[in-house]
JSON list of C-alpha atoms in Angstrom, two decimals:
[
{"chain": "A", "resi": 1, "resn": "UNK", "atom": "CA", "xyz": [14.70, -15.32, 3.68]},
{"chain": "A", "resi": 2, "resn": "UNK", "atom": "CA", "xyz": [17.56, -15.98, 1.22]},
{"chain": "A", "resi": 3, "resn": "UNK", "atom": "CA", "xyz": [15.40, -16.70, -1.80]},
{"chain": "A", "resi": 4, "resn": "UNK", "atom": "CA", "xyz": [11.83, -17.15, -2.95]},
{"chain": "A", "resi": 5, "resn": "UNK", "atom": "CA", "xyz": [10.42, -20.54, -3.97]},
{"chain": "A", "resi": 6, "resn": "UNK", "atom": "CA", "xyz": [11.78, -21.49, -7.39]},
{"chain": "A", "resi": 7, "resn": "UNK", "atom": "CA", "xyz": [8.34, -21.52, -8.96]},
{"chain": "A", "resi": 8, "resn": "UNK", "atom": "CA", "xyz": [7.25, -18.13, -7.62]},
{"chain": "A", "resi": 9, "resn": "UNK", "atom": "CA", "xyz": [8.16, -16.12, -10.71]},
{"chain": "A", "resi": 10, "resn": "UNK", "atom": "CA", "xyz": [6.96, -18.78, -13.14]},
{"chain": "A", "resi": 11, "resn": "UNK", "atom": "CA", "xyz": [3.49, -17.36, -12.69]},
{"chain": "A", "resi": 12, "resn": "UNK", "atom": "CA", "xyz": [4.55, -14.03, -14.19]},
{"chain": "A", "resi": 13, "resn": "UNK", "atom": "CA", "xyz": [3.43, -13.51, -17.75]},
{"chain": "A", "resi": 14, "resn": "UNK", "atom": "CA", "xyz": [6.93, -12.93, -19.15]},
{"chain": "A", "resi": 15, "resn": "UNK", "atom": "CA", "xyz": [10.50, -12.36, -18.00]},
{"chain": "A", "resi": 16, "resn": "UNK", "atom": "CA", "xyz": [11.33, -8.69, -17.58]},
{"chain": "A", "resi": 17, "resn": "UNK", "atom": "CA", "xyz": [14.52, -7.58, -19.30]},
{"chain": "A", "resi": 18, "resn": "UNK", "atom": "CA", "xyz": [14.24, -3.83, -18.73]},
{"chain": "A", "resi": 19, "resn": "UNK", "atom": "CA", "xyz": [16.90, -2.30, -16.50]},
{"chain": "A", "resi": 20, "resn": "UNK", "atom": "CA", "xyz": [14.36, 0.30, -15.39]},
{"chain": "A", "resi": 21, "resn": "UNK", "atom": "CA", "xyz": [13.03, -1.90, -12.63]},
{"chain": "A", "resi": 22, "resn": "UNK", "atom": "CA", "xyz": [9.96, -0.44, -11.02]},
{"chain": "A", "resi": 23, "resn": "UNK", "atom": "CA", "xyz": [10.48, -1.57, -7.46]},
{"chain": "A", "resi": 24, "resn": "UNK", "atom": "CA", "xyz": [8.01, 0.41, -5.57]},
{"chain": "A", "resi": 25, "resn": "UNK", "atom": "CA", "xyz": [5.70, -0.03, -2.89]},
{"chain": "A", "resi": 26, "resn": "UNK", "atom": "CA", "xyz": [4.91, 0.25, 0.04]},
{"chain": "A", "resi": 27, "resn": "UNK", "atom": "CA", "xyz": [3.56, 2.07, 0.22]},
{"chain": "A", "resi": 28, "resn": "UNK", "atom": "CA", "xyz": [2.38, 0.45, 1.29]},
{"chain": "A", "resi": 29, "resn": "UNK", "atom": "CA", "xyz": [1.96, -0.58, 0.13]},
{"chain": "A", "resi": 30, "resn": "UNK", "atom": "CA", "xyz": [2.56, 0.73, -0.04]},
{"chain": "A", "resi": 31, "resn": "UNK", "atom": "CA", "xyz": [0.88, 4.82, -1.04]},
{"chain": "A", "resi": 32, "resn": "UNK", "atom": "CA", "xyz": [1.77, 7.85, -1.67]},
{"chain": "A", "resi": 33, "resn": "UNK", "atom": "CA", "xyz": [1.59, 11.51, -1.77]},
{"chain": "A", "resi": 34, "resn": "UNK", "atom": "CA", "xyz": [3.13, 14.96, -1.64]},
{"chain": "A", "resi": 35, "resn": "UNK", "atom": "CA", "xyz": [0.70, 17.66, -0.55]},
{"chain": "A", "resi": 36, "resn": "UNK", "atom": "CA", "xyz": [-2.46, 15.64, -0.02]},
{"chain": "A", "resi": 37, "resn": "UNK", "atom": "CA", "xyz": [-5.53, 17.73, -0.85]},
{"chain": "A", "resi": 38, "resn": "UNK", "atom": "CA", "xyz": [-8.04, 18.05, 1.97]},
{"chain": "A", "resi": 39, "resn": "UNK", "atom": "CA", "xyz": [-10.55, 15.19, 2.03]},
{"chain": "A", "resi": 40, "resn": "UNK", "atom": "CA", "xyz": [-14.11, 16.49, 2.14]},
{"chain": "A", "resi": 41, "resn": "UNK", "atom": "CA", "xyz": [-16.10, 15.29, 5.13]},
{"chain": "A", "resi": 42, "resn": "UNK", "atom": "CA", "xyz": [-18.64, 13.73, 2.77]},
{"chain": "A", "resi": 43, "resn": "UNK", "atom": "CA", "xyz": [-15.88, 11.39, 1.57]},
{"chain": "A", "resi": 44, "resn": "UNK", "atom": "CA", "xyz": [-14.75, 10.23, 5.02]},
{"chain": "A", "resi": 45, "resn": "UNK", "atom": "CA", "xyz": [-15.85, 7.58, 7.47]},
{"chain": "A", "resi": 46, "resn": "UNK", "atom": "CA", "xyz": [-15.11, 7.78, 11.20]},
{"chain": "A", "resi": 47, "resn": "UNK", "atom": "CA", "xyz": [-13.75, 5.31, 13.73]},
{"chain": "A", "resi": 48, "resn": "UNK", "atom": "CA", "xyz": [-15.51, 5.55, 17.07]},
{"chain": "A", "resi": 49, "resn": "UNK", "atom": "CA", "xyz": [-12.18, 5.45, 18.96]},
{"chain": "A", "resi": 50, "resn": "UNK", "atom": "CA", "xyz": [-9.96, 8.38, 17.95]},
{"chain": "A", "resi": 51, "resn": "UNK", "atom": "CA", "xyz": [-6.81, 7.04, 19.65]},
{"chain": "A", "resi": 52, "resn": "UNK", "atom": "CA", "xyz": [-7.12, 3.35, 18.75]},
{"chain": "A", "resi": 53, "resn": "UNK", "atom": "CA", "xyz": [-3.97, 1.38, 17.96]},
{"chain": "A", "resi": 54, "resn": "UNK", "atom": "CA", "xyz": [-3.60, -1.77, 15.88]},
{"chain": "A", "resi": 55, "resn": "UNK", "atom": "CA", "xyz": [-1.12, -4.42, 14.76]},
{"chain": "A", "resi": 56, "resn": "UNK", "atom": "CA", "xyz": [-0.69, -5.36, 11.09]},
{"chain": "A", "resi": 57, "resn": "UNK", "atom": "CA", "xyz": [-0.17, -8.90, 9.78]},
{"chain": "A", "resi": 58, "resn": "UNK", "atom": "CA", "xyz": [-0.18, -10.38, 6.28]},
{"chain": "A", "resi": 59, "resn": "UNK", "atom": "CA", "xyz": [-2.77, -12.60, 4.65]},
{"chain": "A", "resi": 60, "resn": "UNK", "atom": "CA", "xyz": [-0.75, -13.20, 1.47]},
{"chain": "A", "resi": 61, "resn": "UNK", "atom": "CA", "xyz": [2.40, -12.06, -0.27]},
{"chain": "A", "resi": 62, "resn": "UNK", "atom": "CA", "xyz": [2.67, -8.53, -1.63]},
{"chain": "A", "resi": 63, "resn": "UNK", "atom": "CA", "xyz": [3.13, -7.89, -5.37]},
{"chain": "A", "resi": 64, "resn": "UNK", "atom": "CA", "xyz": [4.08, -4.53, -6.88]},
{"chain": "A", "resi": 65, "resn": "UNK", "atom": "CA", "xyz": [3.60, -4.33, -10.64]},
{"chain": "A", "resi": 66, "resn": "UNK", "atom": "CA", "xyz": [4.64, -1.41, -12.84]},
{"chain": "A", "resi": 67, "resn": "UNK", "atom": "CA", "xyz": [3.26, -0.37, -16.22]},
{"chain": "A", "resi": 68, "resn": "UNK", "atom": "CA", "xyz": [6.53, -1.39, -17.89]},
{"chain": "A", "resi": 69, "resn": "UNK", "atom": "CA", "xyz": [6.07, -4.95, -16.58]},
{"chain": "A", "resi": 70, "resn": "UNK", "atom": "CA", "xyz": [8.60, -4.92, -13.73]},
{"chain": "A", "resi": 71, "resn": "UNK", "atom": "CA", "xyz": [7.59, -6.70, -10.53]},
{"chain": "A", "resi": 72, "resn": "UNK", "atom": "CA", "xyz": [8.68, -6.79, -6.87]},
{"chain": "A", "resi": 73, "resn": "UNK", "atom": "CA", "xyz": [7.37, -9.47, -4.50]},
{"chain": "A", "resi": 74, "resn": "UNK", "atom": "CA", "xyz": [7.65, -9.48, -0.68]},
{"chain": "A", "resi": 75, "resn": "UNK", "atom": "CA", "xyz": [6.68, -12.60, 1.25]},
{"chain": "A", "resi": 76, "resn": "UNK", "atom": "CA", "xyz": [6.29, -11.30, 4.84]},
{"chain": "A", "resi": 77, "resn": "UNK", "atom": "CA", "xyz": [4.70, -8.26, 6.53]},
{"chain": "A", "resi": 78, "resn": "UNK", "atom": "CA", "xyz": [4.39, -6.80, 10.02]},
{"chain": "A", "resi": 79, "resn": "UNK", "atom": "CA", "xyz": [3.44, -3.36, 11.27]},
{"chain": "A", "resi": 80, "resn": "UNK", "atom": "CA", "xyz": [1.67, -1.04, 13.69]},
{"chain": "A", "resi": 81, "resn": "UNK", "atom": "CA", "xyz": [-0.75, 1.86, 13.40]},
{"chain": "A", "resi": 82, "resn": "UNK", "atom": "CA", "xyz": [-2.33, 4.57, 15.55]},
{"chain": "A", "resi": 83, "resn": "UNK", "atom": "CA", "xyz": [-5.36, 6.77, 14.97]},
{"chain": "A", "resi": 84, "resn": "UNK", "atom": "CA", "xyz": [-4.63, 10.45, 15.72]},
{"chain": "A", "resi": 85, "resn": "UNK", "atom": "CA", "xyz": [-8.27, 11.41, 15.12]},
{"chain": "A", "resi": 86, "resn": "UNK", "atom": "CA", "xyz": [-11.44, 9.60, 14.09]},
{"chain": "A", "resi": 87, "resn": "UNK", "atom": "CA", "xyz": [-10.46, 9.88, 10.41]},
{"chain": "A", "resi": 88, "resn": "UNK", "atom": "CA", "xyz": [-6.65, 10.03, 10.23]},
{"chain": "A", "resi": 89, "resn": "UNK", "atom": "CA", "xyz": [-3.66, 8.16, 11.63]},
{"chain": "A", "resi": 90, "resn": "UNK", "atom": "CA", "xyz": [-0.09, 7.01, 11.05]},
{"chain": "A", "resi": 91, "resn": "UNK", "atom": "CA", "xyz": [1.15, 3.56, 10.12]},
{"chain": "A", "resi": 92, "resn": "UNK", "atom": "CA", "xyz": [4.52, 1.77, 9.99]},
{"chain": "A", "resi": 93, "resn": "UNK", "atom": "CA", "xyz": [4.90, -1.26, 7.71]},
{"chain": "A", "resi": 94, "resn": "UNK", "atom": "CA", "xyz": [7.83, -3.68, 7.45]},
{"chain": "A", "resi": 95, "resn": "UNK", "atom": "CA", "xyz": [7.99, -5.97, 4.41]},
{"chain": "A", "resi": 96, "resn": "UNK", "atom": "CA", "xyz": [10.61, -8.72, 4.25]},
{"chain": "A", "resi": 97, "resn": "UNK", "atom": "CA", "xyz": [11.63, -11.34, 1.72]},
{"chain": "A", "resi": 98, "resn": "UNK", "atom": "CA", "xyz": [11.53, -8.60, -0.96]},
{"chain": "A", "resi": 99, "resn": "UNK", "atom": "CA", "xyz": [12.98, -9.62, -4.34]},
{"chain": "A", "resi": 100, "resn": "UNK", "atom": "CA", "xyz": [12.79, -8.07, -7.79]},
{"chain": "A", "resi": 101, "resn": "UNK", "atom": "CA", "xyz": [12.12, -10.40, -10.68]},
{"chain": "A", "resi": 102, "resn": "UNK", "atom": "CA", "xyz": [14.55, -9.21, -13.35]},
{"chain": "A", "resi": 103, "resn": "UNK", "atom": "CA", "xyz": [17.75, -10.33, -11.66]},
{"chain": "A", "resi": 104, "resn": "UNK", "atom": "CA", "xyz": [16.33, -12.04, -8.58]},
{"chain": "A", "resi": 105, "resn": "UNK", "atom": "CA", "xyz": [18.15, -9.72, -6.17]},
{"chain": "A", "resi": 106, "resn": "UNK", "atom": "CA", "xyz": [17.02, -8.57, -2.73]},
{"chain": "A", "resi": 107, "resn": "UNK", "atom": "CA", "xyz": [15.70, -5.04, -2.12]},
{"chain": "A", "resi": 108, "resn": "UNK", "atom": "CA", "xyz": [16.16, -3.02, 1.06]},
{"chain": "A", "resi": 109, "resn": "UNK", "atom": "CA", "xyz": [15.47, 0.41, 2.52]},
{"chain": "A", "resi": 110, "resn": "UNK", "atom": "CA", "xyz": [17.81, -0.02, 5.51]},
{"chain": "A", "resi": 111, "resn": "UNK", "atom": "CA", "xyz": [20.59, -2.27, 6.71]},
{"chain": "A", "resi": 112, "resn": "UNK", "atom": "CA", "xyz": [18.74, -5.57, 6.35]},
{"chain": "A", "resi": 113, "resn": "UNK", "atom": "CA", "xyz": [18.71, -7.22, 2.92]},
{"chain": "A", "resi": 114, "resn": "UNK", "atom": "CA", "xyz": [15.23, -8.06, 1.68]},
{"chain": "A", "resi": 115, "resn": "UNK", "atom": "CA", "xyz": [13.46, -5.64, 4.04]},
{"chain": "A", "resi": 116, "resn": "UNK", "atom": "CA", "xyz": [11.62, -2.45, 3.05]},
{"chain": "A", "resi": 117, "resn": "UNK", "atom": "CA", "xyz": [10.10, -0.24, 5.74]},
{"chain": "A", "resi": 118, "resn": "UNK", "atom": "CA", "xyz": [7.60, 2.60, 5.70]},
{"chain": "A", "resi": 119, "resn": "UNK", "atom": "CA", "xyz": [7.82, 4.62, 8.90]},
{"chain": "A", "resi": 120, "resn": "UNK", "atom": "CA", "xyz": [5.00, 6.75, 10.33]},
{"chain": "A", "resi": 121, "resn": "UNK", "atom": "CA", "xyz": [3.14, 7.24, 7.06]},
{"chain": "A", "resi": 122, "resn": "UNK", "atom": "CA", "xyz": [-0.17, 9.09, 7.06]},
{"chain": "A", "resi": 123, "resn": "UNK", "atom": "CA", "xyz": [-3.46, 7.34, 6.26]},
{"chain": "A", "resi": 124, "resn": "UNK", "atom": "CA", "xyz": [-7.00, 8.68, 5.86]},
{"chain": "A", "resi": 125, "resn": "UNK", "atom": "CA", "xyz": [-10.38, 6.95, 6.20]},
{"chain": "A", "resi": 126, "resn": "UNK", "atom": "CA", "xyz": [-12.17, 7.33, 2.85]},
{"chain": "A", "resi": 127, "resn": "UNK", "atom": "CA", "xyz": [-15.48, 6.28, 1.29]},
{"chain": "A", "resi": 128, "resn": "UNK", "atom": "CA", "xyz": [-14.82, 4.70, -2.09]},
{"chain": "A", "resi": 129, "resn": "UNK", "atom": "CA", "xyz": [-18.27, 4.01, -3.52]},
{"chain": "A", "resi": 130, "resn": "UNK", "atom": "CA", "xyz": [-22.03, 4.28, -3.26]},
{"chain": "A", "resi": 131, "resn": "UNK", "atom": "CA", "xyz": [-23.98, 1.87, -1.00]},
{"chain": "A", "resi": 132, "resn": "UNK", "atom": "CA", "xyz": [-24.48, -1.48, -2.71]},
{"chain": "A", "resi": 133, "resn": "UNK", "atom": "CA", "xyz": [-27.64, -3.64, -2.86]},
{"chain": "A", "resi": 134, "resn": "UNK", "atom": "CA", "xyz": [-27.38, -4.84, 0.75]},
{"chain": "A", "resi": 135, "resn": "UNK", "atom": "CA", "xyz": [-26.93, -1.28, 2.00]},
{"chain": "A", "resi": 136, "resn": "UNK", "atom": "CA", "xyz": [-23.21, -1.65, 2.81]},
{"chain": "A", "resi": 137, "resn": "UNK", "atom": "CA", "xyz": [-21.03, 1.34, 1.93]},
{"chain": "A", "resi": 138, "resn": "UNK", "atom": "CA", "xyz": [-17.62, 0.56, 0.34]},
{"chain": "A", "resi": 139, "resn": "UNK", "atom": "CA", "xyz": [-14.96, 2.11, 2.58]},
{"chain": "A", "resi": 140, "resn": "UNK", "atom": "CA", "xyz": [-11.18, 2.06, 2.61]},
{"chain": "A", "resi": 141, "resn": "UNK", "atom": "CA", "xyz": [-7.89, 3.66, 3.61]},
{"chain": "A", "resi": 142, "resn": "UNK", "atom": "CA", "xyz": [-5.88, 6.12, 1.53]},
{"chain": "A", "resi": 143, "resn": "UNK", "atom": "CA", "xyz": [-2.18, 5.65, 2.30]},
{"chain": "A", "resi": 144, "resn": "UNK", "atom": "CA", "xyz": [0.07, 8.64, 1.62]},
{"chain": "A", "resi": 145, "resn": "UNK", "atom": "CA", "xyz": [3.66, 9.77, 2.03]},
{"chain": "A", "resi": 146, "resn": "UNK", "atom": "CA", "xyz": [2.70, 13.18, 3.39]},
{"chain": "A", "resi": 147, "resn": "UNK", "atom": "CA", "xyz": [3.87, 12.89, 7.01]},
{"chain": "A", "resi": 148, "resn": "UNK", "atom": "CA", "xyz": [6.34, 15.72, 7.59]},
{"chain": "A", "resi": 149, "resn": "UNK", "atom": "CA", "xyz": [4.65, 16.60, 10.88]},
{"chain": "A", "resi": 150, "resn": "UNK", "atom": "CA", "xyz": [5.15, 13.14, 12.39]},
{"chain": "A", "resi": 151, "resn": "UNK", "atom": "CA", "xyz": [8.39, 12.48, 14.28]},
{"chain": "A", "resi": 152, "resn": "UNK", "atom": "CA", "xyz": [10.40, 9.63, 12.82]},
{"chain": "A", "resi": 153, "resn": "UNK", "atom": "CA", "xyz": [8.65, 9.69, 9.46]},
{"chain": "A", "resi": 154, "resn": "UNK", "atom": "CA", "xyz": [10.67, 10.19, 6.28]},
{"chain": "A", "resi": 155, "resn": "UNK", "atom": "CA", "xyz": [9.40, 12.56, 3.55]},
{"chain": "A", "resi": 156, "resn": "UNK", "atom": "CA", "xyz": [9.64, 9.86, 0.88]},
{"chain": "A", "resi": 157, "resn": "UNK", "atom": "CA", "xyz": [10.26, 6.14, 0.45]},
{"chain": "A", "resi": 158, "resn": "UNK", "atom": "CA", "xyz": [13.49, 4.93, -1.13]},
{"chain": "A", "resi": 159, "resn": "UNK", "atom": "CA", "xyz": [15.13, 1.53, -1.35]},
{"chain": "A", "resi": 160, "resn": "UNK", "atom": "CA", "xyz": [17.79, -0.24, -3.39]},
{"chain": "A", "resi": 161, "resn": "UNK", "atom": "CA", "xyz": [18.32, -3.62, -5.02]},
{"chain": "A", "resi": 162, "resn": "UNK", "atom": "CA", "xyz": [21.19, -5.49, -6.70]},
{"chain": "A", "resi": 163, "resn": "UNK", "atom": "CA", "xyz": [23.65, -4.55, -3.96]},
{"chain": "A", "resi": 164, "resn": "UNK", "atom": "CA", "xyz": [22.92, -0.83, -4.31]},
{"chain": "A", "resi": 165, "resn": "UNK", "atom": "CA", "xyz": [23.30, -0.66, -8.10]},
{"chain": "A", "resi": 166, "resn": "UNK", "atom": "CA", "xyz": [19.61, 0.14, -8.44]},
{"chain": "A", "resi": 167, "resn": "UNK", "atom": "CA", "xyz": [17.81, 2.78, -6.36]},
{"chain": "A", "resi": 168, "resn": "UNK", "atom": "CA", "xyz": [14.06, 3.40, -6.26]},
{"chain": "A", "resi": 169, "resn": "UNK", "atom": "CA", "xyz": [12.01, 6.31, -4.95]},
{"chain": "A", "resi": 170, "resn": "UNK", "atom": "CA", "xyz": [8.26, 5.98, -4.51]},
{"chain": "A", "resi": 171, "resn": "UNK", "atom": "CA", "xyz": [6.18, 8.92, -5.63]},
{"chain": "A", "resi": 172, "resn": "UNK", "atom": "CA", "xyz": [2.61, 9.51, -6.74]},
{"chain": "A", "resi": 173, "resn": "UNK", "atom": "CA", "xyz": [-0.33, 10.95, -4.85]},
{"chain": "A", "resi": 174, "resn": "UNK", "atom": "CA", "xyz": [-1.64, 7.92, -2.93]},
{"chain": "A", "resi": 175, "resn": "UNK", "atom": "CA", "xyz": [-2.87, 4.34, -2.98]},
{"chain": "A", "resi": 176, "resn": "UNK", "atom": "CA", "xyz": [-6.33, 3.18, -1.82]},
{"chain": "A", "resi": 177, "resn": "UNK", "atom": "CA", "xyz": [-7.18, -0.17, -0.25]},
{"chain": "A", "resi": 178, "resn": "UNK", "atom": "CA", "xyz": [-10.68, -1.48, 0.52]},
{"chain": "A", "resi": 179, "resn": "UNK", "atom": "CA", "xyz": [-11.62, -2.22, 4.12]},
{"chain": "A", "resi": 180, "resn": "UNK", "atom": "CA", "xyz": [-13.56, -5.40, 3.44]},
{"chain": "A", "resi": 181, "resn": "UNK", "atom": "CA", "xyz": [-14.83, -6.21, 6.93]},
{"chain": "A", "resi": 182, "resn": "UNK", "atom": "CA", "xyz": [-16.43, -5.21, 9.17]},
{"chain": "A", "resi": 183, "resn": "UNK", "atom": "CA", "xyz": [-18.46, -2.56, 7.36]},
{"chain": "A", "resi": 184, "resn": "UNK", "atom": "CA", "xyz": [-20.03, 0.66, 8.62]},
{"chain": "A", "resi": 185, "resn": "UNK", "atom": "CA", "xyz": [-22.03, 0.27, 11.81]},
{"chain": "A", "resi": 186, "resn": "UNK", "atom": "CA", "xyz": [-20.57, -3.16, 12.59]},
{"chain": "A", "resi": 187, "resn": "UNK", "atom": "CA", "xyz": [-18.19, -3.55, 15.52]},
{"chain": "A", "resi": 188, "resn": "UNK", "atom": "CA", "xyz": [-15.09, -5.71, 15.22]},
{"chain": "A", "resi": 189, "resn": "UNK", "atom": "CA", "xyz": [-11.50, -6.23, 16.34]},
{"chain": "A", "resi": 190, "resn": "UNK", "atom": "CA", "xyz": [-9.97, -7.43, 13.03]},
{"chain": "A", "resi": 191, "resn": "UNK", "atom": "CA", "xyz": [-10.29, -5.64, 9.68]},
{"chain": "A", "resi": 192, "resn": "UNK", "atom": "CA", "xyz": [-9.25, -7.01, 6.28]},
{"chain": "A", "resi": 193, "resn": "UNK", "atom": "CA", "xyz": [-7.55, -4.31, 4.19]},
{"chain": "A", "resi": 194, "resn": "UNK", "atom": "CA", "xyz": [-7.33, -5.33, 0.54]},
{"chain": "A", "resi": 195, "resn": "UNK", "atom": "CA", "xyz": [-5.14, -3.58, -2.04]},
{"chain": "A", "resi": 196, "resn": "UNK", "atom": "CA", "xyz": [-6.17, -4.82, -5.48]},
{"chain": "A", "resi": 197, "resn": "UNK", "atom": "CA", "xyz": [-5.28, -3.91, -9.07]},
{"chain": "A", "resi": 198, "resn": "UNK", "atom": "CA", "xyz": [-7.99, -3.20, -11.63]},
{"chain": "A", "resi": 199, "resn": "UNK", "atom": "CA", "xyz": [-7.24, -6.59, -13.24]},
{"chain": "A", "resi": 200, "resn": "UNK", "atom": "CA", "xyz": [-4.79, -9.31, -12.11]},
{"chain": "A", "resi": 201, "resn": "UNK", "atom": "CA", "xyz": [-1.96, -7.94, -14.28]},
{"chain": "A", "resi": 202, "resn": "UNK", "atom": "CA", "xyz": [-2.89, -4.24, -14.27]},
{"chain": "A", "resi": 203, "resn": "UNK", "atom": "CA", "xyz": [-0.56, -1.48, -13.09]},
{"chain": "A", "resi": 204, "resn": "UNK", "atom": "CA", "xyz": [-3.58, 0.57, -11.94]},
{"chain": "A", "resi": 205, "resn": "UNK", "atom": "CA", "xyz": [-5.43, 0.13, -8.65]},
{"chain": "A", "resi": 206, "resn": "UNK", "atom": "CA", "xyz": [-9.06, -1.00, -8.56]},
{"chain": "A", "resi": 207, "resn": "UNK", "atom": "CA", "xyz": [-9.97, 2.00, -6.39]},
{"chain": "A", "resi": 208, "resn": "UNK", "atom": "CA", "xyz": [-8.45, 5.33, -7.43]},
{"chain": "A", "resi": 209, "resn": "UNK", "atom": "CA", "xyz": [-11.01, 7.93, -6.29]},
{"chain": "A", "resi": 210, "resn": "UNK", "atom": "CA", "xyz": [-12.81, 9.03, -3.13]},
{"chain": "A", "resi": 211, "resn": "UNK", "atom": "CA", "xyz": [-16.59, 8.58, -3.59]},
{"chain": "A", "resi": 212, "resn": "UNK", "atom": "CA", "xyz": [-15.77, 7.81, -7.28]},
{"chain": "A", "resi": 213, "resn": "UNK", "atom": "CA", "xyz": [-15.23, 11.49, -8.18]},
{"chain": "A", "resi": 214, "resn": "UNK", "atom": "CA", "xyz": [-12.48, 14.09, -8.14]},
{"chain": "A", "resi": 215, "resn": "UNK", "atom": "CA", "xyz": [-8.76, 13.39, -7.78]},
{"chain": "A", "resi": 216, "resn": "UNK", "atom": "CA", "xyz": [-7.35, 10.19, -9.29]},
{"chain": "A", "resi": 217, "resn": "UNK", "atom": "CA", "xyz": [-4.79, 8.52, -7.00]},
{"chain": "A", "resi": 218, "resn": "UNK", "atom": "CA", "xyz": [-1.76, 6.65, -8.34]},
{"chain": "A", "resi": 219, "resn": "UNK", "atom": "CA", "xyz": [1.33, 4.92, -6.98]},
{"chain": "A", "resi": 220, "resn": "UNK", "atom": "CA", "xyz": [4.42, 5.71, -9.09]},
{"chain": "A", "resi": 221, "resn": "UNK", "atom": "CA", "xyz": [8.00, 4.43, -9.08]},
{"chain": "A", "resi": 222, "resn": "UNK", "atom": "CA", "xyz": [10.92, 6.69, -9.90]},
{"chain": "A", "resi": 223, "resn": "UNK", "atom": "CA", "xyz": [14.40, 5.24, -10.53]},
{"chain": "A", "resi": 224, "resn": "UNK", "atom": "CA", "xyz": [16.89, 8.16, -10.57]},
{"chain": "A", "resi": 225, "resn": "UNK", "atom": "CA", "xyz": [19.70, 5.98, -11.92]},
{"chain": "A", "resi": 226, "resn": "UNK", "atom": "CA", "xyz": [17.49, 4.90, -14.82]},
{"chain": "A", "resi": 227, "resn": "UNK", "atom": "CA", "xyz": [16.86, 8.34, -16.32]},
{"chain": "A", "resi": 228, "resn": "UNK", "atom": "CA", "xyz": [13.25, 8.97, -17.33]},
{"chain": "A", "resi": 229, "resn": "UNK", "atom": "CA", "xyz": [11.89, 5.93, -15.55]},
{"chain": "A", "resi": 230, "resn": "UNK", "atom": "CA", "xyz": [8.66, 6.88, -13.82]},
{"chain": "A", "resi": 231, "resn": "UNK", "atom": "CA", "xyz": [5.95, 4.23, -14.11]},
{"chain": "A", "resi": 232, "resn": "UNK", "atom": "CA", "xyz": [2.41, 3.97, -12.72]},
{"chain": "A", "resi": 233, "resn": "UNK", "atom": "CA", "xyz": [2.27, 0.91, -10.49]},
{"chain": "A", "resi": 234, "resn": "UNK", "atom": "CA", "xyz": [-0.20, -1.24, -8.57]},
{"chain": "A", "resi": 235, "resn": "UNK", "atom": "CA", "xyz": [-0.06, -2.82, -5.12]},
{"chain": "A", "resi": 236, "resn": "UNK", "atom": "CA", "xyz": [-1.69, -6.23, -4.60]},
{"chain": "A", "resi": 237, "resn": "UNK", "atom": "CA", "xyz": [-1.94, -7.55, -1.05]},
{"chain": "A", "resi": 238, "resn": "UNK", "atom": "CA", "xyz": [-4.44, -8.32, 1.68]},
{"chain": "A", "resi": 239, "resn": "UNK", "atom": "CA", "xyz": [-3.38, -7.42, 5.22]},
{"chain": "A", "resi": 240, "resn": "UNK", "atom": "CA", "xyz": [-5.21, -7.54, 8.54]},
{"chain": "A", "resi": 241, "resn": "UNK", "atom": "CA", "xyz": [-5.50, -4.75, 11.11]},
{"chain": "A", "resi": 242, "resn": "UNK", "atom": "CA", "xyz": [-5.85, -6.17, 14.64]},
{"chain": "A", "resi": 243, "resn": "UNK", "atom": "CA", "xyz": [-7.28, -3.80, 17.28]},
{"chain": "A", "resi": 244, "resn": "UNK", "atom": "CA", "xyz": [-6.85, -4.49, 21.00]},
{"chain": "A", "resi": 245, "resn": "UNK", "atom": "CA", "xyz": [-10.55, -3.81, 21.60]},
{"chain": "A", "resi": 246, "resn": "UNK", "atom": "CA", "xyz": [-13.72, -3.61, 19.58]},
{"chain": "A", "resi": 247, "resn": "UNK", "atom": "CA", "xyz": [-14.09, -0.58, 17.28]},
{"chain": "A", "resi": 248, "resn": "UNK", "atom": "CA", "xyz": [-16.86, 0.53, 14.92]},
{"chain": "A", "resi": 249, "resn": "UNK", "atom": "CA", "xyz": [-16.65, 2.37, 11.57]},
{"chain": "A", "resi": 250, "resn": "UNK", "atom": "CA", "xyz": [-19.35, 5.04, 11.12]},
{"chain": "A", "resi": 251, "resn": "UNK", "atom": "CA", "xyz": [-20.35, 6.38, 7.71]},
{"chain": "A", "resi": 252, "resn": "UNK", "atom": "CA", "xyz": [-22.83, 9.09, 8.65]}
]
């Protein structure tokens, strides 16, 4: 895609003039982590099929928003994932149509302009809240960058924009998305995975803790060419995980 619709960035609250562009993501999203602390079993949910595979498709465009106001938007998404156990797996995500909003230039992590790829990144099944009134338990996925043991996975996520004049490295300790459906004990073949900021324009995620206690997880952008340019950032996107056969999340 050569350009985004002309009215896409009109919805942003203000034009961003900073040269410290926080193009991150993808972490996903997206998320992202060096040395992930062990997740206690009480904070995990299990998938009944420990070697299940899935395809990833988009529901809407992806928006990455940094605390300094910088924004990156990607319009397309595809990907694949594989469970290595009942609680952990690896995922590859390919975003395309990626443009930063300060200069309107394309961003890329490889040879293709506008495309950012996360390869073989680790994810963990996590419980993100107490059971609600209908008895459903809020569950999600914690996406990290800690995947040194997986062949083909890079130790970090970097990409550039503006023809290589700007480079971005994603850091932070992870990003959490909510698995909206189906919930624990309900079989299904398609899961909605929703990454959502705390508020529509927030640079913090809605979910930042496992079982609402302990470590706070953040996605951070680091722009080496911009000096001291780290900025907490949020990922906003809903994607779908499509399994070949029916699988069931279990929370106890």
